[in-house]
Amino acid sequence: MIGVDWGTTSLRAYRIGATGAPEARIDRPGGILTVPEGGFPAALREAIGPWLADGETKVLLCGMVGSRQGWVEAPYLPCPAGPAEIAAATSPIPFEGAEIRLVPGLTTRDSAGIPDVMRGEETKLVALAESVGTALACLPGTHSKWAHLEGGRVTGFATHMTGETFAALSQHTILARTSTDGPDMPEAFARGVDRASQPGGLLHHLFGARSLHLMGALAQDETRSFLSGLLIGHEIAAAAEGIRHVHLAGAEGLAGLYAAALAQRGITVTRHDPDLVAAGLRHIGRSLQWI
Amino acid sequence: MIGVDWGTTSLRAYRIGATGAPEARIDRPGGILTVPEGGFPAALREAIGPWLADGETKVLLCGMVGSRQGWVEAPYLPCPAGPAEIAAATSPIPFEGAEIRLVPGLTTRDSAGIPDVMRGEETKLVALAESVGTALACLPGTHSKWAHLEGGRVTGFATHMTGETFAALSQHTILARTSTDGPDMPEAFARGVDRASQPGGLLHHLFGARSLHLMGALAQDETRSFLSGLLIGHEIAAAAEGIRHVHLAGAEGLAGLYAAALAQRGITVTRHDPDLVAAGLRHIGRSLQWI
């Protein structure tokens, strides 16, 4: 089978053999935003045509290709969901020469009944869920996902808009004046994490990044890391309340910051390779009896 | 005496007679950002020259004119501070033909020792403090100020970066796609305020504005008001914890939103005319024995 993670800015395809091991991999910049209207079949054929010509007949797609901006909008599947539920909810897409199915996103509701959604992360999470038992997993990022995993399934999750909030605040508020780009400053980051556990609320703590600088207690090149620690600290305080251990899968730099902040709050961490999509596609493909 | 509130985008001057009543008022767009280097004496003379020619000899300045970007940087005065302490901390500015003094900003530290600052609002607050006794006052805005008032003095305060955070998030995140300009939607605003009192944290609640819309539970023209209610709700939850009554002074539209959110949380409100600067300048001028 072929598994494809087709996101906003890139396309990654994996050729997965009968044993489940990825045999080949393609990485391309052609994210869904670069595909012209009606151009998805041709774009996919351009990417994986040689594998189709070589006899592959099953293609499983996940990621933003299933969003309103993508090829076909795949509905969100309610939690709890594992490979079997996700496989049963995949949508067929007509395509000449191969059977294509689209992985659904997941949805859940929090204790107040407010919905949450993910698309793409569900495929990573089923790979994690297979190996970690009952656990809380964190996929940090623009929209960080915190998921409860149990029995190989995602039982619920919460999204925190931390990365995007950091970008907006550090570039488009008074903090931009002092949020110069530069190397991470671990001590300033730790001060931000520490500040997040104090009273006053996030909106007050944000102004502290300004007033600390005005009063000479935070250097210009420290503001950005302080703000990062403040936001990640607030995220962790809310997402991991009462939790002692977190499974963390993310790109090296960002996952390193989360690991440091979690450790600072006394939470132990297991780090995972962030490249989980191939394994997740394989699990779902197995439930489809494609391998 | 003459009192001048010289801010970033405007200049307001008041001619205050011996009885303390403002006898005349000037409103000009010439904020400090429009003044060329070295141009402050000429700009002031252009604004209030006729009053000086008519015999006024004392000029009290407040606002961002005392910031690093202004005429002269006035240091911050620690709380508690009322008209007497502020008058004693005013800085003289050399000026031909009149005695000019600059009102200092205020500074305080919260229970964790983190500094906070204000500049300009102290003059409004001493006017409020004179009339309200022991109270919590809120001046909503880009950087909302919550001040404890007692015995005519500001005893401490906290800044919440709510207005600026709203602007950055509604214009520079995924929420911008659905945060269309338009009339305030009171029901969506109230849902945002309500959401702020639920668990999950602000960074999670922000994503809810997106997922509610995706799931068809928040209309496109409601997102902006929901976000506004969410942020103001979080601000109030942190700033007015355990408080039953708030004195509110702000521009009509914004103060109306705060009054609604406070009422929704069971906090009673006294609204004040936001035009408090003339009264504050008069109180400080009286302590200087200028009137």
PDB file of C-alpha atoms in Angstrom, chain A residues 68-69 73 76 107 109-118 143 145 157-162 164-165 167-169 172-175 177 191 195 198-208 210-215 217 226 230-232 234-235 238-239, chain B residues 68-69 73 76 107 109-118 143 145 157-162 164-165 167-169 172-175 177 191 195 198-208 210-215 217 226 230-232 234-235 238-239:
ATOM      1  CA  ARG A  68     -12.485  22.101   3.249  1.00  0.00           C
ATOM      2  CA  GLN A  69      -9.446  23.527   1.428  1.00  0.00           C
ATOM      3  CA  GLU A  73     -13.763  17.210   2.863  1.00  0.00           C
ATOM      4  CA  TYR A  76     -14.704  14.347  11.673  1.00  0.00           C
ATOM      5  CA  THR A 107     -13.560  15.376  17.075  1.00  0.00           C
ATOM      6  CA  ARG A 109     -16.114  17.507  23.335  1.00  0.00           C
ATOM      7  CA  ASP A 110     -14.716  18.783  26.600  1.00  0.00           C
ATOM      8  CA  SER A 111     -16.517  18.648  29.950  1.00  0.00           C
ATOM      9  CA  ALA A 112     -18.408  21.837  29.042  1.00  0.00           C
ATOM     10  CA  GLY A 113     -19.576  20.357  25.724  1.00  0.00           C
ATOM     11  CA  ILE A 114     -17.367  22.561  23.548  1.00  0.00           C
ATOM     12  CA  PRO A 115     -16.127  20.713  20.442  1.00  0.00           C
ATOM     13  CA  ASP A 116     -12.504  20.263  19.466  1.00  0.00           C
ATOM     14  CA  VAL A 117     -11.058  18.959  16.212  1.00  0.00           C
ATOM     15  CA  MET A 118      -7.858  17.550  14.736  1.00  0.00           C
ATOM     16  CA  HIS A 143      -1.985  24.211  17.458  1.00  0.00           C
ATOM     17  CA  LYS A 145      -2.609  18.651  20.645  1.00  0.00           C
ATOM     18  CA  PHE A 157      -8.018  15.567  23.312  1.00  0.00           C
ATOM     19  CA  ALA A 158      -7.603  19.306  23.707  1.00  0.00           C
ATOM     20  CA  THR A 159      -6.031  21.800  21.303  1.00  0.00           C
ATOM     21  CA  HIS A 160      -4.031  24.768  22.599  1.00  0.00           C
ATOM     22  CA  MET A 161      -3.391  27.598  20.138  1.00  0.00           C
ATOM     23  CA  THR A 162       0.004  28.275  21.662  1.00  0.00           C
ATOM     24  CA  GLU A 164       0.106  30.728  16.714  1.00  0.00           C
ATOM     25  CA  THR A 165      -0.540  32.943  19.744  1.00  0.00           C
ATOM     26  CA  ALA A 167       3.725  34.298  16.658  1.00  0.00           C
ATOM     27  CA  ALA A 168       0.908  36.867  16.776  1.00  0.00           C
ATOM     28  CA  LEU A 169       1.985  38.391  20.104  1.00  0.00           C
ATOM     29  CA  HIS A 172       2.088  42.239  16.309  1.00  0.00           C
ATOM     30  CA  THR A 173       2.035  43.784  19.808  1.00  0.00           C
ATOM     31  CA  ILE A 174       4.245  46.127  21.799  1.00  0.00           C
ATOM     32  CA  LEU A 175       6.288  43.021  22.688  1.00  0.00           C
ATOM     33  CA  ARG A 177       9.728  45.973  19.895  1.00  0.00           C
ATOM     34  CA  ARG A 191      11.565  32.464  34.158  1.00  0.00           C
ATOM     35  CA  ARG A 195       5.794  33.075  35.931  1.00  0.00           C
ATOM     36  CA  GLN A 198       1.907  32.520  39.593  1.00  0.00           C
ATOM     37  CA  PRO A 199      -1.442  34.294  40.055  1.00  0.00           C
ATOM     38  CA  GLY A 200      -2.575  37.127  37.795  1.00  0.00           C
ATOM     39  CA  GLY A 201      -3.639  35.365  34.602  1.00  0.00           C
ATOM     40  CA  LEU A 202      -2.018  35.141  31.174  1.00  0.00           C
ATOM     41  CA  LEU A 203      -3.198  38.569  29.958  1.00  0.00           C
ATOM     42  CA  HIS A 204      -1.522  40.206  32.961  1.00  0.00           C
ATOM     43  CA  HIS A 205       1.594  38.057  32.653  1.00  0.00           C
ATOM     44  CA  LEU A 206       1.989  39.167  29.039  1.00  0.00           C
ATOM     45  CA  PHE A 207       2.317  42.800  30.082  1.00  0.00           C
ATOM     46  CA  GLY A 208       4.952  41.703  32.580  1.00  0.00           C
ATOM     47  CA  ARG A 210       7.018  44.614  28.809  1.00  0.00           C
ATOM     48  CA  SER A 211       7.267  46.029  32.334  1.00  0.00           C
ATOM     49  CA  LEU A 212      10.165  43.736  33.300  1.00  0.00           C
ATOM     50  CA  HIS A 213      12.039  45.105  30.302  1.00  0.00           C
ATOM     51  CA  LEU A 214      11.140  48.732  31.094  1.00  0.00           C
ATOM     52  CA  MET A 215      12.372  48.262  34.662  1.00  0.00           C
ATOM     53  CA  ALA A 217      14.860  43.240  34.729  1.00  0.00           C
ATOM     54  CA  PHE A 226      10.470  34.680  28.303  1.00  0.00           C
ATOM     55  CA  LEU A 230       5.171  32.017  29.609  1.00  0.00           C
ATOM     56  CA  LEU A 231       2.857  30.645  26.914  1.00  0.00           C
ATOM     57  CA  ILE A 232       4.140  27.067  27.053  1.00  0.00           C
ATOM     58  CA  HIS A 234       0.298  28.336  30.710  1.00  0.00           C
ATOM     59  CA  GLU A 235      -0.452  25.599  28.180  1.00  0.00           C
ATOM     60  CA  ALA A 238      -3.983  23.781  31.862  1.00  0.00           C
ATOM     61  CA  ALA A 239      -3.349  20.690  29.725  1.00  0.00           C
TER      62      ALA A 239
ATOM     63  CA  ARG B  68      11.269  57.518  26.586  1.00  0.00           C
ATOM     64  CA  GLN B  69       9.651  58.547  23.273  1.00  0.00           C
ATOM     65  CA  GLU B  73      11.571  60.714  30.481  1.00  0.00           C
ATOM     66  CA  TYR B  76       8.095  55.927  37.687  1.00  0.00           C
ATOM     67  CA  THR B 107       4.990  51.526  39.332  1.00  0.00           C
ATOM     68  CA  ARG B 109       5.002  45.041  42.218  1.00  0.00           C
ATOM     69  CA  ASP B 110       2.628  42.113  42.438  1.00  0.00           C
ATOM     70  CA  SER B 111       2.767  39.397  45.102  1.00  0.00           C
ATOM     71  CA  ALA B 112       5.482  37.593  43.115  1.00  0.00           C
ATOM     72  CA  GLY B 113       7.613  40.744  42.917  1.00  0.00           C
ATOM     73  CA  ILE B 114       7.045  41.333  39.190  1.00  0.00           C
ATOM     74  CA  PRO B 115       6.900  45.055  38.340  1.00  0.00           C
ATOM     75  CA  ASP B 116       4.029  46.785  36.598  1.00  0.00           C
ATOM     76  CA  VAL B 117       3.873  50.311  35.190  1.00  0.00           C
ATOM     77  CA  MET B 118       1.381  52.946  34.057  1.00  0.00           C
ATOM     78  CA  HIS B 143      -3.582  47.772  28.159  1.00  0.00           C
ATOM     79  CA  LYS B 145      -5.506  48.959  34.195  1.00  0.00           C
ATOM     80  CA  PHE B 157      -2.524  47.965  40.177  1.00  0.00           C
ATOM     81  CA  ALA B 158      -2.287  45.313  37.479  1.00  0.00           C
ATOM     82  CA  THR B 159      -2.150  45.737  33.714  1.00  0.00           C
ATOM     83  CA  HIS B 160      -3.847  43.251  31.390  1.00  0.00           C
ATOM     84  CA  MET B 161      -2.791  43.301  27.740  1.00  0.00           C
ATOM     85  CA  THR B 162      -6.304  42.432  26.617  1.00  0.00           C
ATOM     86  CA  GLU B 164      -3.766  44.447  22.150  1.00  0.00           C
ATOM     87  CA  THR B 165      -4.053  40.661  22.426  1.00  0.00           C
ATOM     88  CA  ALA B 167      -6.211  42.877  17.954  1.00  0.00           C
ATOM     89  CA  ALA B 168      -3.258  40.539  17.350  1.00  0.00           C
ATOM     90  CA  LEU B 169      -5.316  37.337  17.566  1.00  0.00           C
ATOM     91  CA  HIS B 172      -3.010  37.593  12.690  1.00  0.00           C
ATOM     92  CA  THR B 173      -4.136  34.033  13.473  1.00  0.00           C
ATOM     93  CA  ILE B 174      -6.465  31.485  11.888  1.00  0.00           C
ATOM     94  CA  LEU B 175      -9.268  33.297  13.755  1.00  0.00           C
ATOM     95  CA  ARG B 177     -10.515  34.099   8.638  1.00  0.00           C
ATOM     96  CA  ARG B 191     -20.969  32.946  25.337  1.00  0.00           C
ATOM     97  CA  ARG B 195     -16.514  30.098  28.295  1.00  0.00           C
ATOM     98  CA  GLN B 198     -14.757  26.996  32.340  1.00  0.00           C
ATOM     99  CA  PRO B 199     -11.663  24.827  32.736  1.00  0.00           C
ATOM    100  CA  GLY B 200      -9.114  24.379  29.945  1.00  0.00           C
ATOM    101  CA  GLY B 201      -7.166  27.633  29.965  1.00  0.00           C
ATOM    102  CA  LEU B 202      -7.181  30.610  27.597  1.00  0.00           C
ATOM    103  CA  LEU B 203      -4.941  29.005  24.952  1.00  0.00           C
ATOM    104  CA  HIS B 204      -7.366  26.085  24.656  1.00  0.00           C
ATOM    105  CA  HIS B 205     -10.415  28.347  24.729  1.00  0.00           C
ATOM    106  CA  LEU B 206      -8.988  30.340  21.807  1.00  0.00           C
ATOM    107  CA  PHE B 207      -8.997  27.269  19.588  1.00  0.00           C
ATOM    108  CA  GLY B 208     -12.607  26.704  20.592  1.00  0.00           C
ATOM    109  CA  ARG B 210     -12.229  27.953  15.568  1.00  0.00           C
ATOM    110  CA  SER B 211     -13.674  24.509  16.334  1.00  0.00           C
ATOM    111  CA  LEU B 212     -17.103  25.909  17.276  1.00  0.00           C
ATOM    112  CA  HIS B 213     -17.206  27.577  13.876  1.00  0.00           C
ATOM    113  CA  LEU B 214     -16.022  24.426  12.040  1.00  0.00           C
ATOM    114  CA  MET B 215     -18.722  22.383  13.776  1.00  0.00           C
ATOM    115  CA  ALA B 217     -21.962  26.128  16.383  1.00  0.00           C
ATOM    116  CA  PHE B 226     -17.057  35.526  21.036  1.00  0.00           C
ATOM    117  CA  LEU B 230     -13.493  35.253  25.947  1.00  0.00           C
ATOM    118  CA  LEU B 231     -10.575  37.640  26.487  1.00  0.00           C
ATOM    119  CA  ILE B 232     -12.489  40.159  28.614  1.00  0.00           C
ATOM    120  CA  HIS B 234     -10.407  35.889  31.295  1.00  0.00           C
ATOM    121  CA  GLU B 235      -9.218  39.367  32.263  1.00  0.00           C
ATOM    122  CA  ALA B 238      -8.054  37.154  37.054  1.00  0.00           C
ATOM    123  CA  ALA B 239      -8.320  40.858  37.895  1.00  0.00           C
TER     124      ALA B 239
END
